[in-house]
Coordinates of C-alpha atoms and ligand atoms in Angstrom, one line a residue:
X19 CA 0.0 0.0 0.0
X20 CA 1.2 3.5 -0.8
X21 CA 1.9 5.7 2.2
X22 CA 1.0 9.4 2.1
X23 CA 3.3 11.7 0.3
X24 CA 3.6 13.8 3.4
X25 CA 5.0 11.1 5.6
X26 CA 7.2 9.7 2.8
X27 CA 8.9 13.0 2.2
X28 CA 9.3 14.3 5.8
X29 CA 13.1 14.3 5.6
X30 CA 13.2 15.9 2.2
X31 CA 16.1 14.3 0.4
X32 CA 16.0 11.3 2.8
X33 CA 19.0 12.4 4.8
X34 CA 17.9 13.4 8.4
X35 CA 21.4 14.8 9.1
X36 CA 22.3 12.3 11.8
X37 CA 24.4 9.8 9.7
X38 CA 27.5 10.4 11.7
X39 CA 25.7 9.8 15.0
X40 CA 24.3 6.5 13.7
X41 CA 27.8 5.5 12.6
X42 CA 29.2 6.3 16.0
X43 CA 26.5 4.4 17.7
X44 CA 27.1 1.3 15.5
X45 CA 30.8 1.5 16.4
X46 CA 29.9 1.7 20.1
X47 CA 27.5 -1.2 19.8
X48 CA 30.4 -3.2 18.2
X49 CA 32.6 -2.6 21.2
X50 CA 34.7 0.4 20.2
X51 CA 35.1 3.1 22.9
X52 CA 33.9 6.4 21.5
X53 CA 34.1 9.8 23.1
X54 CA 30.6 10.9 22.0
X55 CA 30.2 14.6 21.5
X56 CA 27.3 14.4 19.1
X57 CA 24.1 14.6 21.1
X58 CA 22.5 17.4 23.1
X59 CA 21.7 15.5 26.2
X60 CA 23.2 16.0 29.7
X61 CA 25.6 13.4 31.2
X62 CA 23.5 13.6 34.3
X63 CA 20.0 12.2 34.8
X64 CA 16.8 13.9 36.1
X65 CA 17.3 15.0 39.7
X66 CA 16.1 12.5 42.3
X67 CA 13.9 15.1 43.9
X68 CA 12.0 15.5 40.7
X69 CA 11.7 11.8 40.4
X70 CA 10.3 11.6 43.9
X71 CA 7.7 14.2 43.1
X72 CA 6.8 12.2 40.0
X73 CA 6.5 9.0 42.0
X74 CA 4.4 10.6 44.7
X75 CA 2.0 12.1 42.1
X76 CA 1.6 8.7 40.3
X77 CA 1.1 6.8 43.5
X78 CA -1.3 9.5 44.6
X79 CA -3.5 8.6 41.6
X80 CA -2.5 11.2 39.0
X81 CA -2.3 8.5 36.3
X82 CA -5.6 9.1 34.5
X83 CA -6.3 11.6 31.7
X84 CA -4.8 14.9 32.7
X85 CA -6.1 18.3 31.7
X86 CA -5.5 18.6 28.0
X87 CA -4.0 22.1 27.9
X88 CA -2.0 21.4 31.1
X89 CA -2.9 21.5 34.8
X90 CA -3.7 24.9 36.2
X91 CA -0.8 24.8 38.7
X92 CA 1.7 24.0 36.0
X93 CA 0.4 26.6 33.5
X94 CA 0.4 29.2 36.3
X95 CA 4.0 28.3 37.3
X96 CA 5.1 28.5 33.6
X97 CA 3.2 31.8 33.2
X98 CA 4.8 33.4 36.2
X99 CA 8.3 32.2 35.2
X100 CA 7.8 33.7 31.7
X101 CA 6.4 37.0 33.2
X102 CA 9.4 37.2 35.5
X103 CA 12.0 36.4 32.8
X104 CA 10.6 38.6 30.0
X105 CA 8.6 41.3 31.8
X106 CA 5.7 40.5 29.5
X107 CA 2.5 39.9 31.6
X108 CA 1.6 36.2 31.0
X109 CA -1.2 34.2 32.5
X110 CA -2.2 30.5 32.2
X111 CA -4.4 31.5 29.2
X112 CA -1.1 32.1 27.3
X113 CA 0.2 28.7 28.1
X114 CA -0.3 25.3 26.4
X115 CA 1.7 22.4 28.0
X116 CA 3.0 20.0 25.4
X117 CA 4.9 16.7 25.3
X118 CA 8.3 18.4 24.9
X119 CA 9.6 21.3 22.8
X120 CA 9.4 19.2 19.6
X121 CA 5.7 18.8 19.9
X122 CA 5.5 22.5 20.7
X123 CA 7.3 23.3 17.4
X124 CA 4.8 21.1 15.6
X125 CA 1.9 22.8 17.3
X126 CA 3.2 26.3 16.7
X127 CA 3.6 25.7 12.9
X128 CA 0.2 24.1 12.8
X129 CA -1.2 27.3 14.3
X130 CA 0.6 29.6 11.8
X131 CA 0.8 27.8 8.5
X132 CA -1.7 26.5 6.0
X133 CA -1.0 23.7 3.5
X134 CA 1.3 25.1 0.9
X135 CA 2.5 28.1 2.9
X136 CA 6.2 28.8 3.1
X137 CA 7.6 28.6 6.6
X138 CA 11.1 30.1 7.0
X139 CA 13.8 29.1 9.4
X140 CA 17.3 30.3 10.1
X141 CA 20.2 28.1 8.9
X142 CA 22.2 26.6 10.6
X143 CA 19.3 25.0 12.2
X144 CA 18.3 22.3 14.7
X145 CA 17.9 19.1 12.6
X146 CA 14.2 18.5 13.0
X147 CA 13.1 22.0 11.7
X148 CA 12.5 21.3 8.0
X149 CA 10.7 18.0 8.7
X150 CA 8.6 19.6 11.4
X151 CA 7.5 22.2 8.9
X152 CA 6.6 19.5 6.4
X153 CA 4.5 17.7 8.9
X154 CA 1.9 20.5 8.7
X155 CA 2.0 20.6 4.9
X156 CA 4.0 23.8 4.7
X157 CA 7.1 24.3 2.6
X158 CA 10.4 24.9 4.5
X159 CA 12.6 27.7 3.3
X160 CA 16.1 28.1 4.9
X161 CA 17.4 31.6 5.6
X162 CA 21.2 31.2 5.7
X163 CA 23.2 33.4 8.1
X164 CA 26.9 34.0 7.9
X165 CA 29.7 32.3 10.0
X166 CA 31.7 35.5 9.4
X167 CA 29.0 37.5 11.2
X168 CA 29.0 35.1 14.2
X169 CA 25.8 33.5 12.9
X170 CA 23.8 36.6 13.9
X171 CA 21.0 37.1 11.3
X172 CA 21.2 40.5 9.6
X173 CA 18.5 42.5 7.7
X174 CA 20.2 41.4 4.4
X175 CA 20.0 37.7 5.5
X176 CA 16.4 38.1 6.6
X177 CA 15.3 39.4 3.2
X178 CA 15.3 35.7 2.2
X179 CA 12.3 35.2 4.5
X180 CA 10.1 37.6 2.7
X181 CA 6.8 36.1 1.5
X182 CA 6.9 33.4 4.1
X183 CA 4.0 33.0 6.6
X184 CA 6.2 32.3 9.6
X185 CA 9.8 32.6 10.6
X186 CA 11.4 30.2 13.1
X187 CA 14.4 31.4 15.2
X188 CA 16.3 29.8 18.0
X189 CA 18.3 31.6 20.7
X190 CA 20.4 30.5 22.5
X191 CA 21.1 28.6 19.4
X192 CA 21.6 24.9 18.6
X193 CA 23.9 24.2 16.8
X194 CA 26.1 27.3 17.3
X195 CA 25.7 28.3 21.0
X196 CA 25.2 31.9 19.8
X197 CA 22.8 34.2 21.7
X198 CA 21.1 36.7 19.6
X199 CA 21.9 40.3 20.5
X200 CA 19.3 42.9 21.2
X201 CA 20.0 44.4 17.8
X202 CA 19.5 41.0 16.1
X203 CA 16.2 40.5 17.9
X204 CA 15.1 44.0 16.9
X205 CA 16.0 43.4 13.3
X206 CA 14.2 40.1 13.3
X207 CA 11.1 41.8 14.8
X208 CA 11.2 44.5 12.2
X209 CA 11.3 42.0 9.4
X210 CA 8.4 40.1 10.9
X211 CA 6.3 43.2 11.4
X212 CA 7.1 44.6 7.9
X213 CA 6.3 41.4 6.2
X214 CA 3.2 40.5 8.3
X215 CA 4.6 37.2 9.4
X216 CA 4.3 35.0 12.5
X217 CA 7.4 34.5 14.6
X218 CA 8.1 31.2 16.2
X219 CA 10.8 31.6 18.8
X220 CA 12.4 28.4 20.1
X221 CA 13.8 29.3 23.5
X222 CA 14.5 25.8 24.9
X223 CA 18.0 26.9 26.0
X224 CA 16.9 30.1 27.7
X225 CA 18.4 29.0 31.1
X226 CA 21.8 28.3 29.6
X227 CA 23.3 31.8 29.3
X228 CA 27.0 32.0 30.0
X229 CA 27.6 35.6 29.1
X230 CA 25.3 38.5 28.2
X231 CA 21.5 38.1 28.3
X232 CA 18.7 36.3 26.6
X233 CA 16.0 38.6 25.1
X234 CA 12.8 37.0 24.1
X235 CA 11.3 38.7 21.0
X236 CA 7.9 38.5 22.7
X237 CA 9.2 41.4 24.9
X238 CA 9.6 43.7 21.9
X239 CA 6.8 46.2 21.2
X240 CA 4.0 44.8 19.1
X241 CA 5.6 41.4 18.9
X242 CA 3.6 39.6 21.7
X243 CA 0.6 39.3 19.4
X244 CA 2.5 37.6 16.6
X245 CA 5.1 35.5 18.5
X246 CA 4.7 31.9 19.6
X247 CA 7.4 30.9 22.1
X248 CA 8.5 27.3 22.4
X249 CA 9.8 26.2 25.8
X250 CA 10.9 22.9 27.3
X251 CA 12.2 21.4 30.5
X252 CA 14.4 19.0 28.6
X253 CA 17.5 21.2 28.7
X254 CA 16.8 23.4 31.7
X255 CA 16.1 20.5 34.1
X256 CA 17.6 17.5 32.4
X257 CA 14.1 16.1 31.8
X258 CA 14.6 15.0 28.2
X259 CA 12.8 11.7 28.6
X260 CA 9.8 13.2 30.5
X261 CA 8.6 15.0 27.3
X262 CA 7.5 18.2 28.8
X263 CA 7.4 21.6 27.2
X264 CA 5.1 24.4 26.2
X265 CA 3.9 27.0 23.8
X266 CA 3.4 30.6 25.0
X267 CA 1.2 32.8 22.8
X268 CA -1.7 35.2 22.8
X269 CA -4.8 33.6 24.4
X270 CA -6.8 33.1 21.1
X271 CA -3.8 31.2 19.7
X272 CA -3.7 29.0 22.8
X273 CA -7.4 28.4 22.6
X274 CA -7.0 26.9 19.1
X275 CA -3.9 25.0 20.2
X276 CA -5.9 23.4 22.9
X277 CA -8.2 22.0 20.1
X278 CA -5.2 20.7 18.3
X279 CA -3.9 19.0 21.5
X280 CA -7.4 17.4 22.0
X281 CA -7.0 15.9 18.5
X282 CA -3.4 14.9 18.6
X283 CA -1.6 14.4 22.0
X284 CA -4.5 14.6 24.4
X285 CA -2.2 16.2 26.8
X286 CA 0.8 15.2 29.0
X287 CA 0.7 12.6 31.8
X288 CA -0.4 14.2 35.0
X289 CA 2.5 12.8 37.1
X290 CA 4.9 14.3 34.6
X291 CA 3.2 17.7 34.9
X292 CA 3.2 17.5 38.7
X293 CA 7.0 16.7 38.6
X294 CA 7.5 19.7 36.3
X295 CA 5.5 21.9 38.6
X296 CA 7.7 20.7 41.5
X297 CA 10.9 21.4 39.5
X298 CA 9.8 24.9 38.6
X299 CA 8.6 26.0 42.0
X300 CA 10.4 24.0 44.7
X301 CA 14.1 24.7 44.0
X302 CA 14.9 27.6 41.7
X303 CA 18.6 26.8 42.1
X304 CA 18.2 23.4 40.3
X305 CA 18.3 24.8 36.8
X306 CA 21.5 26.7 37.6
X307 CA 23.0 23.4 38.9
X308 CA 21.9 21.6 35.7
X309 CA 23.5 24.2 33.5
X310 CA 26.7 24.7 35.5
X311 CA 28.8 21.8 33.9
X312 CA 28.3 23.4 30.5
X313 CA 29.5 26.8 31.6
X314 CA 32.5 25.2 33.3
X315 CA 33.3 23.0 30.2
X316 CA 33.0 26.0 27.9
X317 CA 35.9 27.7 29.9
X318 CA 37.9 24.5 29.7
X319 CA 37.4 24.4 26.0
X320 CA 38.2 28.0 25.5
X321 CA 41.6 27.5 27.3
X322 CA 42.5 24.6 25.1
X323 CA 41.4 26.3 21.9
X324 CA 43.3 29.4 22.8
X325 CA 46.6 27.5 22.6
X326 CA 46.3 27.0 18.8
X327 CA 45.0 28.8 15.7
X328 CA 43.9 26.1 13.3
X329 CA 40.4 25.6 14.8
X330 CA 38.4 28.7 15.5
X331 CA 35.7 28.9 18.1
X332 CA 32.6 30.8 16.9
X333 CA 32.0 33.4 19.7
X334 CA 29.1 31.7 21.6
X335 CA 27.7 32.5 24.9
X336 CA 25.0 29.9 25.6
X337 CA 23.6 26.4 25.4
X338 CA 25.6 23.1 25.5
X339 CA 27.4 23.4 22.2
X340 CA 30.6 24.7 20.7
X341 CA 30.7 25.5 17.0
X342 CA 34.2 25.1 15.6
X343 CA 35.3 26.6 12.3
X344 CA 37.7 24.0 10.7
X345 CA 37.8 25.6 7.2
X346 CA 41.5 26.3 7.8
X347 CA 42.1 22.6 7.4
X348 CA 40.7 22.5 3.9
X349 CA 38.2 19.7 4.8
X350 CA 34.5 19.9 4.9
X351 CA 32.8 19.4 8.3
X352 CA 31.6 16.1 7.0
X353 CA 35.0 14.7 6.1
X354 CA 36.6 16.2 9.2
X355 CA 34.1 14.5 11.5
X356 CA 34.2 11.2 9.7
X357 CA 38.0 11.1 9.6
X358 CA 38.2 12.1 13.3
X359 CA 35.8 9.3 14.1
X360 CA 37.8 6.8 12.1
X361 CA 41.3 7.8 13.4
X362 CA 40.6 8.9 17.0
X363 CA 37.2 7.4 18.0
X364 CA 35.8 10.9 18.7
X365 CA 32.3 11.7 17.4
X366 CA 31.3 15.3 16.6
X367 CA 28.6 16.5 14.3
X368 CA 29.5 17.9 10.9
X369 CA 28.2 21.5 10.4
X370 CA 26.6 20.4 7.2
X371 CA 24.1 18.4 9.2
X372 CA 22.7 21.7 10.2
X373 CA 22.6 23.2 6.7
X374 CA 25.2 24.5 4.2
X375 CA 25.5 27.8 6.2
X376 CA 27.6 25.7 8.7
X377 CA 29.7 24.0 6.0
X378 CA 33.3 23.7 7.1
X379 CA 32.3 23.7 10.8
X380 CA 31.7 21.0 13.4
X381 CA 29.5 21.0 16.4
X382 CA 30.8 19.8 19.7
X383 CA 28.3 18.9 22.4
X384 CA 29.8 19.5 25.8
X385 CA 28.0 16.5 27.2
X386 CA 30.8 14.3 28.5
X387 CA 32.8 14.8 31.7
X388 CA 35.4 17.6 31.9
X389 CA 38.4 15.3 31.5
X390 CA 37.0 13.5 28.5
X391 CA 36.0 16.7 26.8
X392 CA 39.5 18.2 27.4
X393 CA 41.2 15.1 26.1
X394 CA 38.9 15.0 23.0
X395 CA 39.5 18.7 22.3
X396 CA 43.3 18.4 22.6
X397 CA 43.2 15.4 20.2
X398 CA 40.9 17.2 17.8
X399 CA 43.2 20.3 17.7
X400 CA 46.3 18.1 17.1
X401 CA 44.4 16.2 14.4
X402 CA 43.4 19.5 12.7
X403 CA 47.0 20.9 12.9
X404 CA 48.2 17.7 11.3
X405 CA 46.0 18.3 8.3
X406 CA 47.7 21.6 7.4
X407 CA 50.0 21.6 4.5
X408 CA 53.8 21.6 5.4
X409 CA 55.0 25.2 5.7
Ligands
PMP501 N1 14.7 22.9 19.9 C1 16.0 22.8 19.9 C2 16.8 23.9 19.4 C3 16.6 21.6 20.4 O1 17.9 21.5 20.4 C4 15.8 20.6 20.9 C5 16.3 19.3 21.4 N2 17.6 19.0 21.1 C6 14.4 20.8 20.8 C7 13.9 22.0 20.3 C8 13.4 19.8 21.3 O2 13.6 19.4 22.6 P1 12.5 18.6 23.5 O3 11.5 18.1 22.5 O4 13.3 17.5 24.2 O5 11.9 19.6 24.4

């Protein structure tokens, strides 16, 4: 039987960008020891206090259907967190709880785009973006931004989004670790207003700020009405497996998204929502503790990278990634990553996996312990230096 065109073409050309990760996993399964710097997942598990809250809730009976848009206490907790962080008055009517940020990205595009509409996204991009856009029948359009401008979108870059129904941005950014400046956010907002577009702002790394500050575009004049913010507890609280996130938007948008949830996810497990509520309200220090290893490792990495000049670190101030410019070696990101894996059992993601705008780069996830990261980076730098032509 023939499957739908939509599902058969979700990954576009059939490459989901994760080939290197699959290869590293196959090597691991065959017994090779790999330092795995491919995946954006903490090397710690969910805090035991959150698990205890989850357990208590489940044992207390919160195992039936939960409120589809999210429980009132959780939506209230998310709303006050967003109000406090952005200064934009936010109530539970602005919040839909979703099974993770990924589901929130899907819901947000569903709310903004009709079949056949163009949905723009900044490149380099998180690997699921084009496929997520295709799931709603919209047509993805990449808006490449420049490595030489620190991957900050400019007005010239953003002209490529004209005519699209929505623009998807991500700050702090995966894969680059870059935090958009106030000027960038203002330029993006201007483009969106001038071209009468929706803005979908993926802020799942908003607690991982190592320098400077995170500005949500929802806080810019006239933007709250046309911005849908995607949030998640995956990265902030090491709750990747719990599948808990949200969309923040104007109340009428949330009203429609509640309908979508009724007909797709039917909400998120009550005991997960209770655990999330506990995590957000009981111990505000927890998210700082979850992020601290990445801030520490970023410093370790900078010290190592400072000792050489073959590999250049893209100035980045947030999230759990380092984007390294390896164009000086003459290799593509793809062949650099594959050769590094073959010769040194170190797995990093080729920049090309995140779009051609990151060609000649590699992404390093700082998700192994400090010593392993330091060892891997020293080896990587020596490997890169060895690729240079003899002087
Ligand atoms: N957006 C970005 C930029 C991400 O990196 C991720 C996960 N790696 C997600 C969204 C989705 O995260 P989750 O569904 O776990 O909340």
